[in-house]
Every structure is written in structure tokens, then in C-alpha cells.
CSV table of C-alpha atoms in Angstrom, one decimal:
chain,number,residue,atom,x,y,z
O,1,MET,CA,-142.7,44.1,149.1
O,2,PRO,CA,-142.7,45.5,152.7
O,3,GLU,CA,-139.5,46.3,154.5
O,4,LYS,CA,-138.1,43.0,156.2
O,5,PHE,CA,-135.6,43.0,159.0
O,6,ASP,CA,-133.5,40.4,160.6
O,7,VAL,CA,-134.8,40.7,164.0
O,8,ILE,CA,-138.2,42.5,165.3
O,9,VAL,CA,-138.8,42.6,169.1
O,10,VAL,CA,-141.9,43.4,170.6
O,11,GLY,CA,-141.5,45.6,174.0
O,12,ALA,CA,-138.8,48.0,175.0
O,13,GLY,CA,-138.3,47.4,178.5
O,14,PRO,CA,-135.3,46.1,179.9
O,15,ALA,CA,-135.1,42.4,178.0
O,16,GLY,CA,-136.4,43.7,174.6
O,17,THR,CA,-133.8,46.8,174.7
O,18,SER,CA,-131.1,43.9,175.8
O,19,CYS,CA,-131.6,42.5,172.8
O,20,ALA,CA,-132.0,44.7,170.3
O,21,TYR,CA,-129.2,46.6,171.7
O,22,THR,CA,-126.8,43.4,171.4
O,23,CYS,CA,-128.1,42.4,168.0
O,24,ALA,CA,-128.1,46.0,166.3
O,25,LYS,CA,-124.3,46.1,167.7
O,26,ALA,CA,-123.4,43.1,166.0
O,27,GLY,CA,-124.8,44.8,162.8
O,28,LEU,CA,-128.1,43.2,162.4
O,29,LYS,CA,-131.1,45.0,161.3
O,30,VAL,CA,-133.4,45.6,163.9
O,31,MET,CA,-136.9,47.0,164.5
O,32,GLN,CA,-138.2,47.7,168.1
O,33,ILE,CA,-141.8,47.8,168.8
O,34,GLU,CA,-143.1,49.8,171.9
O,35,ARG,CA,-147.2,50.0,172.6
O,36,GLY,CA,-146.5,53.1,175.1
O,37,GLU,CA,-146.0,56.6,174.3
O,38,TYR,CA,-142.5,56.0,175.5
O,39,PRO,CA,-140.1,53.5,176.5
O,40,GLY,CA,-140.9,52.7,180.6
O,41,SER,CA,-144.3,55.0,180.2
O,42,LYS,CA,-146.2,51.4,180.8
O,43,ASN,CA,-143.7,50.0,183.1
O,44,VAL,CA,-143.1,50.4,187.0
O,45,MET,CA,-140.7,48.4,188.8
O,46,GLY,CA,-139.2,48.7,192.5
O,47,GLY,CA,-137.0,50.6,191.5
O,48,VAL,CA,-133.7,48.7,192.1
O,49,LEU,CA,-131.3,48.3,188.9
O,50,TYR,CA,-128.5,45.6,189.8
O,51,ARG,CA,-124.9,46.9,188.0
O,52,LYS,CA,-123.9,42.9,187.2
O,53,GLN,CA,-126.0,42.3,184.3
O,54,MET,CA,-126.7,45.9,182.6
O,55,GLU,CA,-122.6,46.1,183.0
O,56,GLU,CA,-122.0,43.2,180.8
O,57,ILE,CA,-124.3,45.2,177.8
O,58,ILE,CA,-122.9,48.9,178.5
O,59,PRO,CA,-119.4,48.9,179.9
O,60,GLU,CA,-119.8,51.5,182.9
O,61,PHE,CA,-123.0,52.5,182.2
O,62,TRP,CA,-123.6,54.3,185.5
O,63,LYS,CA,-121.3,57.0,183.8
O,64,ASP,CA,-124.1,58.0,181.8
O,65,ALA,CA,-127.3,56.3,182.8
O,66,PRO,CA,-130.3,58.4,184.7
O,67,LEU,CA,-129.8,56.5,187.8
O,68,GLU,CA,-130.8,57.8,191.3
O,69,ARG,CA,-128.6,56.5,194.1
O,70,PRO,CA,-126.2,53.5,194.7
O,71,VAL,CA,-127.6,51.2,197.4
O,72,ILE,CA,-125.3,50.8,200.4
O,73,GLU,CA,-128.5,49.4,202.8
O,74,GLN,CA,-130.9,46.7,202.0
O,75,ARG,CA,-133.4,46.2,205.3
O,76,PHE,CA,-135.9,44.0,206.1
O,77,TRP,CA,-138.9,44.7,208.5
O,78,MET,CA,-141.2,42.0,209.6
O,79,MET,CA,-144.2,44.2,210.7
O,80,ASP,CA,-146.9,44.0,212.8
O,81,GLN,CA,-149.5,46.5,213.8
O,82,GLU,CA,-147.4,49.1,215.9
O,83,SER,CA,-144.2,47.3,215.8
O,84,VAL,CA,-141.6,46.1,213.7
O,85,VAL,CA,-138.7,43.7,214.0
O,86,THR,CA,-135.8,44.6,211.4
O,87,PHE,CA,-132.5,43.4,210.1
O,88,GLY,CA,-130.3,44.1,207.2
O,89,TYR,CA,-126.7,44.7,205.7
O,90,LYS,CA,-125.0,48.2,205.1
O,91,ASP,CA,-122.1,47.9,203.1
O,92,LEU,CA,-120.0,51.4,202.2
O,93,GLU,CA,-118.1,49.5,199.4
O,94,TRP,CA,-121.5,49.5,197.7
O,95,GLY,CA,-121.6,53.3,197.3
O,96,LYS,CA,-118.2,53.0,194.9
O,97,GLU,CA,-117.4,51.9,191.6
O,98,PRO,CA,-118.3,49.4,190.5
O,99,PHE,CA,-121.4,49.4,192.8
O,100,ASN,CA,-123.4,46.4,193.3
O,101,ASN,CA,-127.1,48.2,192.4
O,102,PHE,CA,-129.2,51.7,192.1
O,103,THR,CA,-132.2,52.8,192.7
O,104,VAL,CA,-134.0,54.1,189.4
O,105,LEU,CA,-137.2,55.7,187.9
O,106,ARG,CA,-138.2,53.0,184.9
O,107,ALA,CA,-139.7,56.4,183.2
O,108,LYS,CA,-136.1,57.8,183.0
O,109,PHE,CA,-134.0,55.1,182.5
O,110,ASP,CA,-135.8,52.8,180.0
O,111,GLN,CA,-135.7,55.7,177.4
O,112,TRP,CA,-132.2,56.3,178.1
O,113,PHE,CA,-131.7,52.7,177.4
O,114,ALA,CA,-133.6,52.4,174.4
O,115,SER,CA,-131.8,55.5,173.0
O,116,LYS,CA,-129.1,53.5,173.3
O,117,GLY,CA,-130.2,51.0,171.3
O,118,VAL,CA,-131.2,53.8,168.5
O,119,GLU,CA,-127.9,55.1,168.7
O,120,ALA,CA,-126.3,51.3,167.9
O,121,GLY,CA,-128.7,51.5,165.0
O,122,VAL,CA,-132.3,50.2,166.0
O,123,LEU,CA,-135.2,51.5,164.9
O,124,LEU,CA,-137.8,52.1,167.2
O,125,ILE,CA,-141.7,52.3,166.9
O,126,ASN,CA,-143.6,54.0,169.7
O,127,GLU,CA,-147.2,54.1,170.4
O,128,THR,CA,-147.8,50.9,168.2
O,129,VAL,CA,-149.8,47.6,169.5
O,130,VAL,CA,-148.6,44.2,167.7
O,131,THR,CA,-151.5,42.8,167.3
O,132,GLU,CA,-150.8,39.0,166.4
O,133,CYS,CA,-147.4,37.2,165.3
O,134,LEU,CA,-147.6,36.1,161.3
O,135,VAL,CA,-147.0,32.5,161.0
O,136,GLU,CA,-146.4,30.6,157.8
O,137,ASP,CA,-145.6,26.9,157.2
O,138,GLY,CA,-145.3,26.7,161.2
O,139,LYS,CA,-142.8,29.4,161.4
O,140,VAL,CA,-142.9,32.9,162.8
O,141,VAL,CA,-141.9,35.0,160.1
O,142,GLY,CA,-143.1,38.9,161.2
O,143,VAL,CA,-146.0,40.6,163.1
O,144,LYS,CA,-149.2,42.6,162.5
O,145,THR,CA,-149.6,45.9,164.4
O,146,ASP,CA,-152.5,48.0,164.7
O,147,ARG,CA,-151.0,51.0,162.0
O,148,PRO,CA,-152.3,51.0,158.4
O,149,ASN,CA,-150.6,48.3,156.2
O,150,GLY,CA,-149.3,47.3,159.8
O,151,GLU,CA,-147.7,44.1,158.7
O,152,VAL,CA,-143.6,43.8,159.5
O,153,TYR,CA,-141.3,41.2,158.5
O,154,GLY,CA,-138.5,39.6,160.2
O,155,ASP,CA,-136.1,36.3,160.5
O,156,VAL,CA,-136.9,36.4,164.1
O,157,VAL,CA,-139.5,38.0,166.5
O,158,VAL,CA,-138.5,38.4,169.8
O,159,LEU,CA,-141.4,38.4,172.6
O,160,ALA,CA,-140.5,40.8,175.4
O,161,ASP,CA,-143.9,42.1,175.6
O,162,GLY,CA,-144.6,41.9,179.5
O,163,VAL,CA,-146.0,39.2,182.3
O,164,ASN,CA,-149.3,38.2,180.3
O,165,SER,CA,-148.1,37.9,176.6
O,166,LEU,CA,-150.8,37.8,174.4
O,167,LEU,CA,-148.5,37.2,171.5
O,168,GLY,CA,-147.2,34.1,173.3
O,169,LYS,CA,-150.5,32.6,174.3
O,170,GLN,CA,-151.7,33.5,170.4
O,171,LEU,CA,-148.7,30.6,169.6
O,172,GLY,CA,-149.8,28.5,172.2
O,173,PHE,CA,-146.6,28.6,174.2
O,174,HIS,CA,-148.6,29.4,177.4
O,175,LYS,CA,-151.9,29.2,178.8
O,176,GLU,CA,-153.7,32.1,180.8
O,177,PHE,CA,-151.6,32.6,183.8
O,178,ARG,CA,-153.7,31.5,187.1
O,179,PRO,CA,-154.5,34.4,189.9
O,180,ASP,CA,-151.4,32.4,191.9
O,181,GLU,CA,-148.9,32.9,189.0
O,182,VAL,CA,-149.3,36.6,188.8
O,183,ALA,CA,-149.1,39.5,191.8
O,184,LEU,CA,-150.4,43.0,191.4
O,185,THR,CA,-148.4,45.6,192.6
O,186,VAL,CA,-149.2,49.5,193.2
O,187,MET,CA,-146.3,52.1,193.3
O,188,GLU,CA,-146.3,55.7,194.5
O,189,VAL,CA,-143.5,58.2,193.8
O,190,ILE,CA,-143.3,60.9,196.5
O,191,ASN,CA,-141.6,63.9,196.1
O,192,LEU,CA,-139.4,64.6,199.2
O,193,PRO,CA,-136.4,66.8,199.7
O,194,LYS,CA,-132.9,65.4,199.4
O,195,GLU,CA,-131.9,66.5,202.8
O,196,LYS,CA,-135.1,65.3,204.6
O,197,ILE,CA,-134.5,61.8,202.5
O,198,ASN,CA,-130.6,61.4,204.1
O,199,ASP,CA,-131.7,62.4,207.8
O,200,ARG,CA,-135.0,60.0,207.9
O,201,PHE,CA,-132.8,57.0,206.6
O,202,ASN,CA,-129.4,57.8,207.6
O,203,LEU,CA,-127.4,58.5,204.3
O,204,ALA,CA,-125.4,60.6,202.5
O,205,ASP,CA,-126.1,62.2,199.0
O,206,ASP,CA,-124.7,59.6,196.9
O,207,GLN,CA,-126.4,56.6,199.2
O,208,GLY,CA,-129.6,54.8,199.0
O,209,CYS,CA,-131.3,52.9,201.1
O,210,THR,CA,-133.8,49.5,200.2
O,211,ILE,CA,-136.3,48.4,202.9
O,212,GLU,CA,-138.5,45.1,202.2
O,213,ILE,CA,-141.4,44.7,204.2
O,214,PHE,CA,-143.5,41.6,205.2
O,215,GLY,CA,-146.3,41.4,207.6
O,216,ASP,CA,-148.8,44.0,208.2
O,217,SER,CA,-148.1,45.3,205.2
O,218,THR,CA,-150.2,43.4,203.1
O,219,LYS,CA,-152.4,42.6,205.9
O,220,GLY,CA,-151.0,39.0,206.2
O,221,ASN,CA,-151.7,38.2,202.7
O,222,LEU,CA,-148.7,36.6,200.8
O,223,GLY,CA,-146.8,39.6,199.3
O,224,THR,CA,-144.4,42.7,200.2
O,225,ALA,CA,-144.2,46.1,200.0
O,226,PHE,CA,-141.2,48.4,199.9
O,227,ILE,CA,-139.5,51.5,200.4
O,228,TYR,CA,-136.8,52.8,198.0
O,229,THR,CA,-134.7,56.3,198.1
O,230,ASN,CA,-134.3,58.4,194.9
O,231,LYS,CA,-132.1,61.5,195.1
O,232,ASP,CA,-135.4,63.3,195.9
O,233,SER,CA,-138.0,61.4,196.0
O,234,ILE,CA,-139.1,57.9,197.4
O,235,ASN,CA,-140.8,54.9,195.9
O,236,ILE,CA,-143.4,53.4,197.6
O,237,GLY,CA,-145.5,50.1,196.9
O,238,VAL,CA,-147.0,47.1,197.9
O,239,GLY,CA,-148.3,44.0,195.9
O,240,THR,CA,-149.7,40.8,196.7
O,241,THR,CA,-150.7,38.1,194.2
O,242,LEU,CA,-154.0,38.2,192.6
O,243,SER,CA,-155.1,35.0,194.3
O,244,SER,CA,-154.5,36.6,197.6
O,245,MET,CA,-156.4,39.7,196.7
O,246,ILE,CA,-159.7,37.5,195.4
O,247,LYS,CA,-159.4,35.3,198.6
O,248,ALA,CA,-158.9,38.5,201.1
O,249,LYS,CA,-161.4,40.6,199.0
O,250,ILE,CA,-158.9,43.4,199.2
O,251,LYS,CA,-158.2,46.1,196.5
O,252,PRO,CA,-154.0,47.1,195.9
O,253,TYR,CA,-155.0,50.9,196.2
O,254,ASP,CA,-156.6,50.4,199.7
O,255,LEU,CA,-153.4,48.4,200.7
O,256,LEU,CA,-151.0,51.2,199.9
O,257,ASP,CA,-152.9,53.6,201.6
O,258,TYR,CA,-153.2,51.4,204.8
O,259,LEU,CA,-149.2,51.2,204.3
O,260,LYS,CA,-148.5,54.8,204.2
O,261,SER,CA,-150.4,55.4,207.4
O,262,HIS,CA,-148.8,52.7,208.9
O,263,PRO,CA,-147.6,54.1,212.2
O,264,MET,CA,-144.0,52.6,211.2
O,265,VAL,CA,-143.9,54.0,207.9
O,266,LYS,CA,-145.4,57.6,207.9
O,267,PRO,CA,-142.8,59.4,209.3
O,268,LEU,CA,-140.6,58.5,206.9
O,269,ILE,CA,-142.7,60.1,203.8
O,270,GLU,CA,-144.5,62.9,205.9
O,271,GLY,CA,-144.6,66.1,203.9
O,272,GLY,CA,-143.5,64.2,200.6
O,273,GLU,CA,-145.6,65.5,197.9
O,274,PRO,CA,-147.4,62.4,195.8
O,275,ALA,CA,-146.0,62.5,192.1
O,276,GLU,CA,-146.7,59.5,190.4
O,277,TYR,CA,-149.0,56.7,190.8
O,278,LEU,CA,-148.3,52.9,189.0
O,279,ALA,CA,-149.7,49.6,188.9
O,280,HIS,CA,-148.4,46.7,186.9
O,281,LEU,CA,-148.8,42.8,187.2
O,282,ILE,CA,-145.7,41.2,187.9
O,283,PRO,CA,-144.8,37.1,187.4
O,284,GLU,CA,-144.8,35.5,190.3
O,285,GLY,CA,-145.2,31.7,189.3
O,286,GLY,CA,-141.3,31.0,189.1
O,287,TYR,CA,-140.1,27.9,187.8
O,288,TYR,CA,-143.0,25.8,187.1
O,289,SER,CA,-144.4,28.8,185.1
O,290,VAL,CA,-141.8,29.3,182.4
O,291,PRO,CA,-143.3,28.7,179.1
O,292,LYS,CA,-142.1,27.9,176.2
O,293,VAL,CA,-139.2,30.1,175.4
O,294,VAL,CA,-138.1,29.2,171.8
O,295,GLY,CA,-140.1,28.5,168.5
O,296,ASN,CA,-139.2,28.4,164.7
O,297,GLY,CA,-138.5,32.2,164.0
O,298,VAL,CA,-139.3,33.3,167.6
O,299,VAL,CA,-138.1,33.5,171.5
O,300,VAL,CA,-139.6,34.8,174.4
O,301,VAL,CA,-137.6,36.9,177.1
O,302,GLY,CA,-138.0,38.6,180.4
O,303,ASP,CA,-141.4,38.7,181.9
O,304,ALA,CA,-142.5,37.3,179.0
O,305,ALA,CA,-141.0,34.3,180.0
O,306,GLN,CA,-142.0,34.3,183.9
O,307,LEU,CA,-138.5,35.3,184.6
O,308,VAL,CA,-138.7,36.6,188.1
O,309,ASN,CA,-137.2,35.8,191.5
O,310,ALA,CA,-140.0,37.3,193.9
O,311,ILE,CA,-138.0,35.9,196.8
O,312,HIS,CA,-134.7,38.1,196.0
O,313,ARG,CA,-136.7,40.8,194.2
O,314,GLU,CA,-134.8,40.1,190.8
O,315,GLY,CA,-136.4,40.9,187.9
O,316,SER,CA,-134.7,43.5,185.5
O,317,ASN,CA,-131.6,42.0,185.7
O,318,MET,CA,-132.7,38.3,185.0
O,319,ALA,CA,-134.5,40.3,182.2
O,320,MET,CA,-131.6,41.7,180.6
O,321,ALA,CA,-129.4,38.6,180.9
O,322,SER,CA,-132.3,36.8,178.9
O,323,GLY,CA,-132.2,39.3,176.1
O,324,LYS,CA,-128.5,39.2,175.6
O,325,MET,CA,-128.6,35.3,175.9
O,326,ALA,CA,-131.4,35.7,173.3
O,327,ALA,CA,-129.5,37.8,171.1
O,328,GLU,CA,-126.6,36.0,171.3
O,329,ALA,CA,-128.6,33.0,169.9
O,330,ILE,CA,-130.0,35.0,166.9
O,331,ILE,CA,-126.6,36.5,166.1
O,332,SER,CA,-125.3,33.0,165.8
O,333,ALA,CA,-128.5,31.7,164.0
O,334,LYS,CA,-128.1,34.5,161.5
O,335,GLU,CA,-124.6,33.5,160.5
O,336,MET,CA,-125.7,29.9,159.9
O,337,GLY,CA,-128.6,31.4,158.0
O,338,ASP,CA,-131.1,29.2,160.0
O,339,PHE,CA,-133.6,30.3,162.3
O,340,SER,CA,-135.5,27.3,163.3
O,341,GLU,CA,-136.2,26.1,166.6
O,342,ALA,CA,-133.2,23.8,166.8
O,343,THR,CA,-130.7,26.6,166.2
O,344,LEU,CA,-132.4,29.3,168.3
O,345,SER,CA,-132.4,26.5,171.3
O,346,LYS,CA,-129.1,28.0,171.9
O,347,TYR,CA,-130.7,30.5,173.8
O,348,LYS,CA,-133.1,28.1,175.9
O,349,ASN,CA,-129.5,26.3,176.6
O,350,ASP,CA,-127.9,28.7,177.7
O,351,LEU,CA,-131.1,30.1,179.6
O,352,TYR,CA,-131.6,26.9,181.8
O,353,ASP,CA,-127.8,26.7,182.1
O,354,SER,CA,-127.4,30.3,183.9
O,355,PHE,CA,-128.3,31.6,187.4
O,356,ILE,CA,-131.3,32.7,186.1
O,357,ILE,CA,-133.2,29.0,185.9
O,358,LYS,CA,-130.8,27.9,188.5
O,359,ASP,CA,-132.3,30.3,190.9
O,360,LEU,CA,-135.9,30.2,190.2
O,361,LYS,CA,-135.3,26.0,190.4
O,362,LYS,CA,-134.1,26.5,193.7
O,363,TYR,CA,-137.2,28.4,194.9
O,364,LYS,CA,-139.6,26.7,192.9
O,365,ASP,CA,-141.8,25.8,195.6
O,366,ALA,CA,-141.5,28.9,197.7
O,367,THR,CA,-145.1,30.9,196.2
O,368,HIS,CA,-146.5,27.8,196.5
O,369,THR,CA,-145.8,27.1,199.9
O,370,PHE,CA,-146.6,30.3,201.3
O,371,GLU,CA,-149.6,30.9,199.5
O,372,ASN,CA,-151.1,27.9,200.8
O,373,ASN,CA,-149.7,28.3,204.2
O,374,PRO,CA,-151.0,31.8,205.5
O,375,ALA,CA,-150.0,31.6,208.9
O,376,TYR,CA,-146.3,32.6,208.0
O,377,PHE,CA,-147.4,36.2,207.2
O,378,LYS,CA,-151.1,36.2,209.5
O,379,GLU,CA,-149.8,34.5,212.5
O,380,TYR,CA,-145.9,33.9,212.9
O,381,ILE,CA,-144.7,37.6,212.1
O,382,PRO,CA,-146.9,39.3,215.0
O,383,MET,CA,-145.9,36.4,216.9
O,384,MET,CA,-142.6,37.4,216.3
O,385,ASN,CA,-143.1,40.9,217.3
O,386,ARG,CA,-145.1,40.2,220.9
O,387,ALA,CA,-142.2,37.7,221.3
O,388,MET,CA,-139.4,40.8,221.0
O,389,ASN,CA,-141.8,42.8,223.1
O,390,LYS,CA,-141.8,40.5,225.7
O,391,PHE,CA,-137.8,39.8,225.8
O,392,PHE,CA,-136.8,43.5,225.6
O,393,SER,CA,-139.4,44.9,228.3
O,394,VAL,CA,-137.4,45.1,231.4
O,395,ASP,CA,-140.0,43.9,233.8
O,396,GLY,CA,-137.9,42.2,236.6
O,397,THR,CA,-138.4,38.8,234.9
O,398,PRO,CA,-135.1,37.0,234.6
O,399,LYS,CA,-134.2,36.7,230.7
O,400,LYS,CA,-134.2,32.5,231.4
O,401,ASP,CA,-137.9,32.5,232.3
O,402,LYS,CA,-138.5,35.0,229.7
O,403,GLN,CA,-136.9,32.6,227.1
O,404,LYS,CA,-138.9,29.8,228.5
O,405,GLU,CA,-142.5,32.0,228.4
O,406,ILE,CA,-141.9,32.8,224.7
O,407,ILE,CA,-141.1,29.1,223.6
O,408,ARG,CA,-144.5,28.3,225.6
O,409,SER,CA,-146.9,30.8,224.3
O,410,VAL,CA,-145.5,30.1,220.8
O,411,THR,CA,-146.1,25.9,221.1
O,412,GLU,CA,-149.0,26.5,223.1
O,413,GLU,CA,-150.7,28.8,220.5
O,414,LYS,CA,-149.9,26.4,217.4
O,415,GLY,CA,-148.8,23.3,218.9
O,416,THR,CA,-145.1,22.3,218.7
O,417,PHE,CA,-145.7,19.5,216.2
O,418,SER,CA,-147.7,22.1,213.6
O,419,VAL,CA,-144.7,24.6,214.6
O,420,LEU,CA,-142.1,22.2,213.6
O,421,LYS,CA,-143.9,21.4,210.5
O,422,ASP,CA,-144.4,24.6,209.4
O,423,VAL,CA,-140.4,25.6,210.1
O,424,TYR,CA,-139.4,22.2,208.0
O,425,LYS,CA,-141.8,23.6,205.3
O,426,ALA,CA,-140.3,27.0,204.8
O,427,TRP,CA,-136.8,25.7,205.2
O,428,LYS,CA,-137.5,22.9,202.4
O,429,ALA,CA,-139.0,26.1,200.5
O,430,VAL,CA,-136.2,28.0,200.4
O,431,LYS,CA,-133.1,25.8,200.9
């Protein structure tokens, strides 16, 4: 008879490893299957890891984990072709324990996190593809892999296989996601001496900075770009929804090259040496795209469950929290000896009562609003930059007259009613 496990976790990203680690710590027999050469080899993330959810899994993890820099400053750029309106927040408290968040390199972090699971008792199998779930009498009882005699059985299968979960689709939990429900992000790691990073971003050795960029970074299409500081490298990337790329007939690689050559960005990365290039699909559908997450003998976590808050660039923390909640439901099911959908629904109930679904619900209309109204990125951001140029140019015109002129130019260009309507739509989408 083939060996049987309490839990089979498909995927070794933050969600899968959180679940595998928590289950193994509770004494369950866990197998974790990763298709990449090693955990993290197939993943790309903006490079920000939040402390709270990770600490709930491994207390004081920052003393051991391969982190880059604690983030003390978050900047936001509204960028036009030759100008940028900036705002942000800097807090030196974030540079002290217990910290707020960190920049990370996923290849390093995911390997470390998975190794903690192995230390807890997880059997990690790399370079193995799960081709389908094994189903008997309406219950998932294991998985089939691409290895010889590759059937593995378990009481519960955890689907942590990423945004376009083929296994979830096989089970009928979701259909093929639409182009407006996923974004393609490309990222490059550029090596740069830490002294230059510190000087260009006004940081000390143990301080990090993130910059989120809107507007011209995506040529006015729905999406964002980012620049994050590591110890001696910079993560720079850009992503837009697939639907925006298709409509605008643009390639993600061209967008990244455009971003790197932008006059506001180029000085920050000048002299850097390209080290790594990555591309990845990211869930953007939000609340409306969350699929069925629980079945008989199966749960879905992380990106596979569309658990990403694109507005606040939160993904890895939601993945970890969902993995931990799934593990707690599985542990309870093990104690009862019942792995039915009804018992495992503890995970769904906890998930929908958590900050994850509540935040996704709050921003449920945001992506669709901005996708269907390109003026926010194509017109209003350049308009904001022109207004700032006009207001801060000292040309002998009284400031009160400048204010009137700015308001008049905005309302004449778009129409007062159109402007007010667009402002209301945006407010309603994020309120």
C-alpha cells in the first residue's frame, strides 16, 4: 500500500509553507510538494514582507530569517513624463524591534521558511509537479504527481499552487480567470553598493525604503511600478492587468525598460548591475474572484484563493494568515477524525471573519472602477503634475489667481460634472 499522510500541501510559497509548518508543529504527518528546483525559484514578489502574520507563525523570526532591510519609509509617486508628485510616510520606530515590514528576496526567504518546516517534520519534495487531485466518492484523497508511481494519499490536500490553480480548476472550484482578474508583473534585481543605496535613498545601513509609482510608469494603464531597497541591491518592477496589456498592445518587458529609463527613476539605479529577472502572475480580481476554498478533503489558500489586496500591495501576509488558518482547521478535523467539507469549513469561517476577506470586501470595486475608467491614470495624474508645476512656478502671478486658473483648467478640460462624478466613483471604490 502507498504511504499515507495526514496532510499533502501542494506548493512551497508563503501560504503552503505556513500551513505545512503549523500542521507539522502540531504533530501531523505532512508532505509538501514543490514544482520548482527549490522553494522560491518559481516565485516573484514585490519584495515586502509584513512582520505581524509571520511572527504569529515563528516568533521573532527576524533574528534568524534572511531579511534585507526593515522598511522605515514608504513613498508614493504620481508620475508624469518629466515630473512627479510625491508623498509618503517615514517612521524611525519601524527600524526597531518588533519592526513593521521588511524587504526580502523570495529565493532566499522561501528556502529558509521551508527549511523551518522540514525541521518541524515536513517531508519536502522539490522538482515535482502535481498533475491532478485524486477523488473518490466526491472526496479528495490524495494527488497524482509526474513521478513514477506518483500517487500520494492523504486525509487533506492543501492547494497552494498559485494564482492560476490548475488543481482548483480541475475540481470545479473556479473557472479560467479573466484577463482583468490577474496582473503580470516583471521585476529585476539590480546589484548596487549599499553606500550608493543609502546615499540615493537617504538611508542608513539598517533602513529600507519602498516607492510605489503610478501613472506614467505603466504609460497610463491600470497598474503600478515599484522600487524597493535591499542590502546591496534594488528590486525594480512594474505590473499591469492582462486586460490592460491586451488593450494597449504593450509588452511587460518594454514597460520595465521604459520605467528604468524614466528621468525620475534612472538616477536611482544608475551604475547598477542586473542580477536577476523574474515574471509572475498576481491575483487582481479581489473579493469577487475568491473561489470556493473548502471541499471534502481539500482546502485552498494564498494566491490560489485569490487572496491579494492590490490596493495595499498585501499578498504574502494574507497568504501566511490563510495558511495558518487552514492548518488550524485541519488540526481540528484530525482531532475529530472527520475531513468533510462541513468540518473543514472552520477554515472558510475563520477566513471570512478575518482582516483578509474584510479588506478584500472593502475594496471589492476598486480594480473594476479604475480598469473601466482609464482617465484616473491617463488624465488625472498628468493633470495633477501640471497643476503642481503651475502653482509652484514663481512668475509674478498671485497664488489666489493661480488656484483659480488651476481649477478652471481642470473643469474646462474634463467638465465640472465629469470631474465630480469621477471623484465620487473613486471615493466609493476605496471608502
